[in-house]
mmCIF file of C-alpha atoms in Angstrom:
data_model
loop_
_atom_site.group_PDB
_atom_site.id
_atom_site.type_symbol
_atom_site.label_atom_id
_atom_site.label_comp_id
_atom_site.label_asym_id
_atom_site.label_seq_id
_atom_site.Cartn_x
_atom_site.Cartn_y
_atom_site.Cartn_z
ATOM 1 C CA GLN A 1249 33.941 40.073 -45.546
ATOM 2 C CA ARG A 1250 34.131 39.611 -42.007
ATOM 3 C CA SER A 1251 34.236 36.077 -40.671
ATOM 4 C CA SER A 1252 31.398 35.091 -38.079
ATOM 5 C CA MET A 1253 33.878 34.116 -35.656
ATOM 6 C CA GLY A 1254 34.581 37.064 -33.511
ATOM 7 C CA LYS A 1255 34.036 38.478 -30.043
ATOM 8 C CA ASN A 1256 30.486 39.574 -30.658
ATOM 9 C CA GLN A 1257 29.089 36.180 -32.130
ATOM 10 C CA HIS A 1258 26.905 35.420 -28.834
ATOM 11 C CA SER A 1259 25.895 39.095 -28.089
ATOM 12 C CA LYS A 1260 22.274 38.459 -28.932
ATOM 13 C CA ALA A 1261 21.604 35.303 -26.877
ATOM 14 C CA PRO A 1262 21.107 35.780 -23.167
ATOM 15 C CA MET A 1263 23.528 33.907 -20.748
ATOM 16 C CA HIS A 1264 21.033 32.784 -18.510
ATOM 17 C CA ILE A 1265 18.032 30.280 -18.725
ATOM 18 C CA THR A 1266 14.521 31.587 -18.580
ATOM 19 C CA ALA A 1267 12.006 30.111 -16.170
ATOM 20 C CA SER A 1268 10.091 28.268 -18.922
ATOM 21 C CA GLU A 1269 13.407 26.564 -20.347
ATOM 22 C CA TRP A 1270 14.127 25.553 -16.678
ATOM 23 C CA ALA A 1271 10.686 23.962 -16.392
ATOM 24 C CA VAL A 1272 10.471 21.922 -19.836
ATOM 25 C CA GLU A 1273 13.897 21.198 -20.558
ATOM 26 C CA TRP A 1274 15.977 21.111 -17.539
ATOM 27 C CA GLY A 1275 13.630 19.320 -15.072
ATOM 28 C CA GLY A 1276 12.230 21.999 -13.108
ATOM 29 C CA ASN A 1277 8.560 21.719 -12.302
ATOM 30 C CA LYS A 1278 7.653 18.335 -13.724
ATOM 31 C CA SER A 1279 3.793 17.604 -14.699
ATOM 32 C CA HIS A 1280 2.001 15.036 -12.975
ATOM 33 C CA HIS A 1281 1.817 12.863 -16.344
ATOM 34 C CA ALA A 1282 5.259 12.276 -16.584
ATOM 35 C CA ALA A 1283 5.450 9.772 -13.569
ATOM 36 C CA PRO A 1284 4.037 6.586 -14.134
ATOM 37 C CA ARG A 1285 1.175 5.858 -11.829
ATOM 38 C CA VAL A 1286 1.443 3.023 -9.480
ATOM 39 C CA LYS A 1287 -1.550 0.976 -8.988
ATOM 40 C CA ARG A 1288 -2.458 -0.225 -5.535
ATOM 41 C CA LEU A 1289 -2.452 -3.616 -4.809
ATOM 42 C CA PRO A 1290 -6.039 -5.083 -4.216
ATOM 43 C CA PHE A 1291 -6.921 -5.998 -0.672
ATOM 44 C CA ASP A 1292 -7.295 -9.765 -1.403
ATOM 45 C CA CYS A 1293 -3.680 -10.205 -2.919
ATOM 46 C CA CYS A 1294 -0.404 -11.409 -1.776
ATOM 47 C CA ALA A 1295 2.242 -8.660 -1.722
ATOM 48 C CA ILE A 1296 4.902 -11.232 -2.863
ATOM 49 C CA SER A 1297 2.902 -13.180 -5.739
ATOM 50 C CA LEU A 1298 0.490 -10.276 -6.642
ATOM 51 C CA THR A 1299 -2.054 -12.888 -7.063
ATOM 52 C CA PRO A 1300 -5.366 -13.527 -4.850
ATOM 53 C CA PHE A 1301 -4.283 -15.128 -1.371
ATOM 54 C CA GLU A 1302 -5.456 -18.756 0.066
ATOM 55 C CA ASN A 1303 -4.021 -18.517 3.348
ATOM 56 C CA PRO A 1304 -3.633 -14.850 4.471
ATOM 57 C CA PHE A 1305 -1.054 -13.424 6.867
ATOM 58 C CA CYS A 1306 -0.474 -10.023 7.904
ATOM 59 C CA ALA A 1307 2.890 -8.598 8.880
ATOM 60 C CA PRO A 1308 2.962 -5.979 11.732
ATOM 61 C CA ASP A 1309 2.989 -3.029 8.945
ATOM 62 C CA GLY A 1310 -0.088 -4.401 7.562
ATOM 63 C CA ALA A 1311 1.298 -5.883 4.458
ATOM 64 C CA VAL A 1312 -0.787 -9.209 3.470
ATOM 65 C CA PHE A 1313 1.008 -12.372 2.410
ATOM 66 C CA ASP A 1314 -0.069 -15.776 1.098
ATOM 67 C CA LEU A 1315 1.159 -18.549 3.598
ATOM 68 C CA LEU A 1316 2.702 -20.455 0.530
ATOM 69 C CA ASN A 1317 4.851 -17.420 -0.383
ATOM 70 C CA ILE A 1318 5.670 -16.028 2.842
ATOM 71 C CA VAL A 1319 7.185 -18.875 4.619
ATOM 72 C CA PRO A 1320 9.578 -19.739 2.038
ATOM 73 C CA PHE A 1321 10.900 -16.341 1.664
ATOM 74 C CA LEU A 1322 11.351 -16.051 5.372
ATOM 75 C CA LYS A 1323 13.147 -19.234 5.635
ATOM 76 C CA LYS A 1324 15.563 -17.984 3.106
ATOM 77 C CA PHE A 1325 16.034 -14.339 3.739
ATOM 78 C CA LYS A 1326 14.824 -13.925 7.269
ATOM 79 C CA GLN A 1327 13.479 -10.268 6.425
ATOM 80 C CA HIS A 1328 10.331 -8.497 5.367
ATOM 81 C CA PRO A 1329 9.834 -8.745 1.552
ATOM 82 C CA LEU A 1330 8.721 -5.149 0.986
ATOM 83 C CA THR A 1331 11.003 -3.273 3.440
ATOM 84 C CA GLY A 1332 14.032 -5.480 4.062
ATOM 85 C CA LYS A 1333 13.537 -5.271 7.863
ATOM 86 C CA PRO A 1334 14.032 -8.340 9.975
ATOM 87 C CA LEU A 1335 10.649 -10.452 10.116
ATOM 88 C CA SER A 1336 10.104 -14.065 11.519
ATOM 89 C CA ALA A 1337 7.075 -16.035 11.262
ATOM 90 C CA LYS A 1338 6.332 -15.281 14.641
ATOM 91 C CA ASP A 1339 5.633 -11.654 13.777
ATOM 92 C CA LEU A 1340 2.820 -12.730 11.435
ATOM 93 C CA THR A 1341 -0.925 -12.810 12.084
ATOM 94 C CA ARG A 1342 -3.271 -15.400 10.591
ATOM 95 C CA LEU A 1343 -6.177 -13.220 9.151
ATOM 96 C CA HIS A 1344 -9.652 -14.566 9.276
ATOM 97 C CA PHE A 1345 -11.988 -13.025 6.553
ATOM 98 C CA SER A 1346 -15.600 -13.437 6.625
ATOM 99 C CA LYS A 1347 -17.399 -14.003 3.308
ATOM 100 C CA ASP A 1348 -21.006 -13.312 2.156
ATOM 101 C CA ALA A 1349 -23.386 -15.860 0.237
ATOM 102 C CA ASP A 1350 -21.619 -14.883 -3.009
ATOM 103 C CA GLY A 1351 -18.071 -15.656 -1.645
ATOM 104 C CA LYS A 1352 -17.088 -12.027 -1.432
ATOM 105 C CA PHE A 1353 -15.328 -10.636 1.367
ATOM 106 C CA GLN A 1354 -17.264 -8.652 3.892
ATOM 107 C CA CYS A 1355 -17.192 -6.905 7.107
ATOM 108 C CA PRO A 1356 -18.793 -9.647 9.581
ATOM 109 C CA VAL A 1357 -20.398 -7.097 11.818
ATOM 110 C CA LEU A 1358 -21.812 -4.626 9.272
ATOM 111 C CA PHE A 1359 -22.220 -6.971 6.555
ATOM 112 C CA LYS A 1360 -20.807 -4.560 4.159
ATOM 113 C CA PRO A 1361 -18.581 -5.973 1.306
ATOM 114 C CA PHE A 1362 -14.913 -4.990 0.928
ATOM 115 C CA ASN A 1363 -13.855 -3.394 -2.064
ATOM 116 C CA GLU A 1364 -10.713 -1.474 -3.191
ATOM 117 C CA ASN A 1365 -11.815 1.746 -1.472
ATOM 118 C CA THR A 1366 -12.759 0.150 1.779
ATOM 119 C CA LYS A 1367 -10.581 0.788 4.927
ATOM 120 C CA ILE A 1368 -9.952 -2.627 6.391
ATOM 121 C CA VAL A 1369 -8.795 -3.399 9.892
ATOM 122 C CA ALA A 1370 -7.395 -6.674 11.586
ATOM 123 C CA VAL A 1371 -7.093 -7.281 14.971
ATOM 124 C CA ARG A 1372 -3.784 -8.627 15.983
ATOM 125 C CA PRO A 1373 -4.622 -11.065 18.809
ATOM 126 C CA THR A 1374 -7.453 -12.808 17.002
ATOM 127 C CA GLY A 1375 -6.779 -12.050 13.420
ATOM 128 C CA ASN A 1376 -10.320 -11.149 12.602
ATOM 129 C CA VAL A 1377 -10.830 -8.591 9.777
ATOM 130 C CA TYR A 1378 -13.345 -5.722 9.949
ATOM 131 C CA SER A 1379 -14.372 -2.586 8.183
ATOM 132 C CA TYR A 1380 -12.672 0.654 9.679
ATOM 133 C CA ASP A 1381 -16.369 2.020 9.996
ATOM 134 C CA ALA A 1382 -17.150 -0.844 12.258
ATOM 135 C CA ILE A 1383 -14.135 -0.737 14.420
ATOM 136 C CA HIS A 1384 -14.628 3.112 14.797
ATOM 137 C CA GLN A 1385 -18.446 3.187 15.676
ATOM 138 C CA LEU A 1386 -18.431 0.042 18.017
ATOM 139 C CA CYS A 1387 -14.886 0.151 19.360
ATOM 140 C CA LEU A 1388 -13.259 3.473 19.469
ATOM 141 C CA ARG A 1389 -16.183 5.684 19.997
ATOM 142 C CA PRO A 1390 -17.583 3.984 23.013
ATOM 143 C CA ASN A 1391 -14.028 2.774 24.222
ATOM 144 C CA ASN A 1392 -14.700 -0.799 23.716
ATOM 145 C CA LEU A 1393 -11.378 -2.023 23.073
ATOM 146 C CA ARG A 1394 -12.368 -5.792 22.536
ATOM 147 C CA ASP A 1395 -12.723 -7.945 19.495
ATOM 148 C CA LEU A 1396 -16.102 -7.743 17.987
ATOM 149 C CA LEU A 1397 -16.804 -11.365 17.457
ATOM 150 C CA THR A 1398 -14.864 -13.173 20.340
ATOM 151 C CA GLU A 1399 -14.967 -10.225 22.888
ATOM 152 C CA ASP A 1400 -11.280 -10.822 23.443
ATOM 153 C CA PRO A 1401 -9.428 -7.794 24.908
#
């Protein structure tokens, strides 16, 4: 008898990878189920502690921090906690949220409560917080670039 160790031992196996083998075994087209979903942080939480804020401050990029968390971080590291870029306390804007009778955050002009899907806008000079709908309807369309509560430019 002949041994199976000859030059024709792999003659029936293809010498290439099929498309399905590439996709499944070698990392080709990954399904969306494979990647872990990252939940968006609620709008009323500090980006450092991931807990609801008491004294909200906003970085120029829109990240919101609680005063008790951002000040010690800036003193120690002098950089943005999320991006690593230089950041100082002078770059932060104190945010002023309006609340309804139940203590829930709302737009002070349209009186619509904020939720996880609401686009929220803060005006940097005053720190007042509005829904994007209010800013769009009352400031951007009529070209009235003033704070809706204080009339500051």
